[in-house]
């Protein structure tokens, strides 16, 4: 992935598709704050008109705006 700018609005849903190895998982890891990014690469969330790095947002606030779903969910009988 190179030079990605993505703006999503509250309530908007997206689907991320691409070939194997194209960087989908890398982008999702960055969105989930599981991937350390250097100072030039930051993921920011808009909270009350202020852009805040996701690393500085509480887990509750983060979960209120971001949801990730794996392509192969685990389902059990029941």
mmCIF file of C-alpha atoms in Angstrom:
data_model
loop_
_atom_site.group_PDB
_atom_site.id
_atom_site.type_symbol
_atom_site.label_atom_id
_atom_site.label_comp_id
_atom_site.label_asym_id
_atom_site.label_seq_id
_atom_site.Cartn_x
_atom_site.Cartn_y
_atom_site.Cartn_z
ATOM 1 C CA UNK A 1 0.000 0.000 0.000
ATOM 2 C CA UNK A 2 1.268 3.444 -0.842
ATOM 3 C CA UNK A 3 -0.160 6.954 -0.399
ATOM 4 C CA UNK A 4 -3.589 6.021 0.906
ATOM 5 C CA UNK A 5 -6.023 8.685 2.007
ATOM 6 C CA UNK A 6 -9.400 7.436 3.152
ATOM 7 C CA UNK A 7 -12.228 9.541 4.526
ATOM 8 C CA UNK A 8 -15.225 7.745 5.969
ATOM 9 C CA UNK A 9 -18.278 9.394 7.452
ATOM 10 C CA UNK A 10 -20.166 8.242 10.533
ATOM 11 C CA UNK A 11 -22.447 5.331 9.697
ATOM 12 C CA UNK A 12 -20.794 4.686 6.342
ATOM 13 C CA UNK A 13 -19.944 1.080 5.525
ATOM 14 C CA UNK A 14 -17.198 -0.031 3.160
ATOM 15 C CA UNK A 15 -15.972 -3.299 1.750
ATOM 16 C CA UNK A 16 -12.279 -3.829 1.163
ATOM 17 C CA UNK A 17 -11.431 -6.191 -1.695
ATOM 18 C CA UNK A 18 -8.273 -7.045 -3.575
ATOM 19 C CA UNK A 19 -5.906 -9.756 -4.646
ATOM 20 C CA UNK A 20 -3.985 -11.845 -2.162
ATOM 21 C CA UNK A 21 -0.999 -9.857 -0.925
ATOM 22 C CA UNK A 22 -2.408 -6.475 -1.957
ATOM 23 C CA UNK A 23 -2.374 -5.086 1.601
ATOM 24 C CA UNK A 24 -5.966 -5.535 2.797
ATOM 25 C CA UNK A 25 -4.941 -7.154 6.077
ATOM 26 C CA UNK A 26 -2.207 -4.578 6.582
ATOM 27 C CA UNK A 27 -4.725 -1.755 6.256
ATOM 28 C CA UNK A 28 -7.122 -3.451 8.677
ATOM 29 C CA UNK A 29 -4.311 -3.986 11.196
ATOM 30 C CA UNK A 30 -3.503 -0.286 10.966
ATOM 31 C CA UNK A 31 -7.187 0.632 11.430
ATOM 32 C CA UNK A 32 -7.357 -1.620 14.484
ATOM 33 C CA UNK A 33 -4.204 0.055 15.859
ATOM 34 C CA UNK A 34 -2.426 -3.327 15.823
ATOM 35 C CA UNK A 35 0.301 -2.158 13.477
ATOM 36 C CA UNK A 36 2.887 0.376 14.637
ATOM 37 C CA UNK A 37 3.088 3.283 12.197
ATOM 38 C CA UNK A 38 5.861 5.844 11.942
ATOM 39 C CA UNK A 39 5.275 9.561 12.548
ATOM 40 C CA UNK A 40 4.564 10.236 8.871
ATOM 41 C CA UNK A 41 1.816 7.609 8.787
ATOM 42 C CA UNK A 42 -1.022 8.067 11.225
ATOM 43 C CA UNK A 43 -4.618 7.068 11.346
ATOM 44 C CA UNK A 44 -6.761 9.838 12.751
ATOM 45 C CA UNK A 45 -10.334 9.841 13.968
ATOM 46 C CA UNK A 46 -12.477 12.957 14.011
ATOM 47 C CA UNK A 47 -13.881 13.441 17.493
ATOM 48 C CA UNK A 48 -15.974 16.559 18.034
ATOM 49 C CA UNK A 49 -14.242 18.359 15.166
ATOM 50 C CA UNK A 50 -10.702 17.476 16.277
ATOM 51 C CA UNK A 51 -8.464 14.939 14.536
ATOM 52 C CA UNK A 52 -7.015 12.584 17.136
ATOM 53 C CA UNK A 53 -4.570 9.690 16.510
ATOM 54 C CA UNK A 54 -6.304 6.365 17.166
ATOM 55 C CA UNK A 55 -3.578 5.511 19.667
ATOM 56 C CA UNK A 56 -4.904 8.340 21.888
ATOM 57 C CA UNK A 57 -8.597 7.397 21.742
ATOM 58 C CA UNK A 58 -10.225 5.294 24.451
ATOM 59 C CA UNK A 59 -11.281 1.767 23.547
ATOM 60 C CA UNK A 60 -14.930 2.712 24.111
ATOM 61 C CA UNK A 61 -14.770 5.681 21.737
ATOM 62 C CA UNK A 62 -12.844 3.638 19.170
ATOM 63 C CA UNK A 63 -15.360 0.787 19.223
ATOM 64 C CA UNK A 64 -18.207 3.262 18.795
ATOM 65 C CA UNK A 65 -16.887 4.268 15.356
ATOM 66 C CA UNK A 66 -14.939 1.243 14.029
ATOM 67 C CA UNK A 67 -16.050 -2.369 13.556
ATOM 68 C CA UNK A 68 -14.036 -5.062 11.782
ATOM 69 C CA UNK A 69 -15.418 -8.361 10.525
ATOM 70 C CA UNK A 70 -13.273 -11.270 9.382
ATOM 71 C CA UNK A 71 -14.125 -12.903 6.063
ATOM 72 C CA UNK A 72 -14.414 -16.365 7.657
ATOM 73 C CA UNK A 73 -16.409 -15.991 10.885
ATOM 74 C CA UNK A 74 -16.426 -18.826 13.402
ATOM 75 C CA UNK A 75 -19.925 -20.206 13.834
ATOM 76 C CA UNK A 76 -20.954 -22.872 16.295
ATOM 77 C CA UNK A 77 -24.035 -25.062 16.598
ATOM 78 C CA UNK A 78 -26.574 -23.937 19.070
#
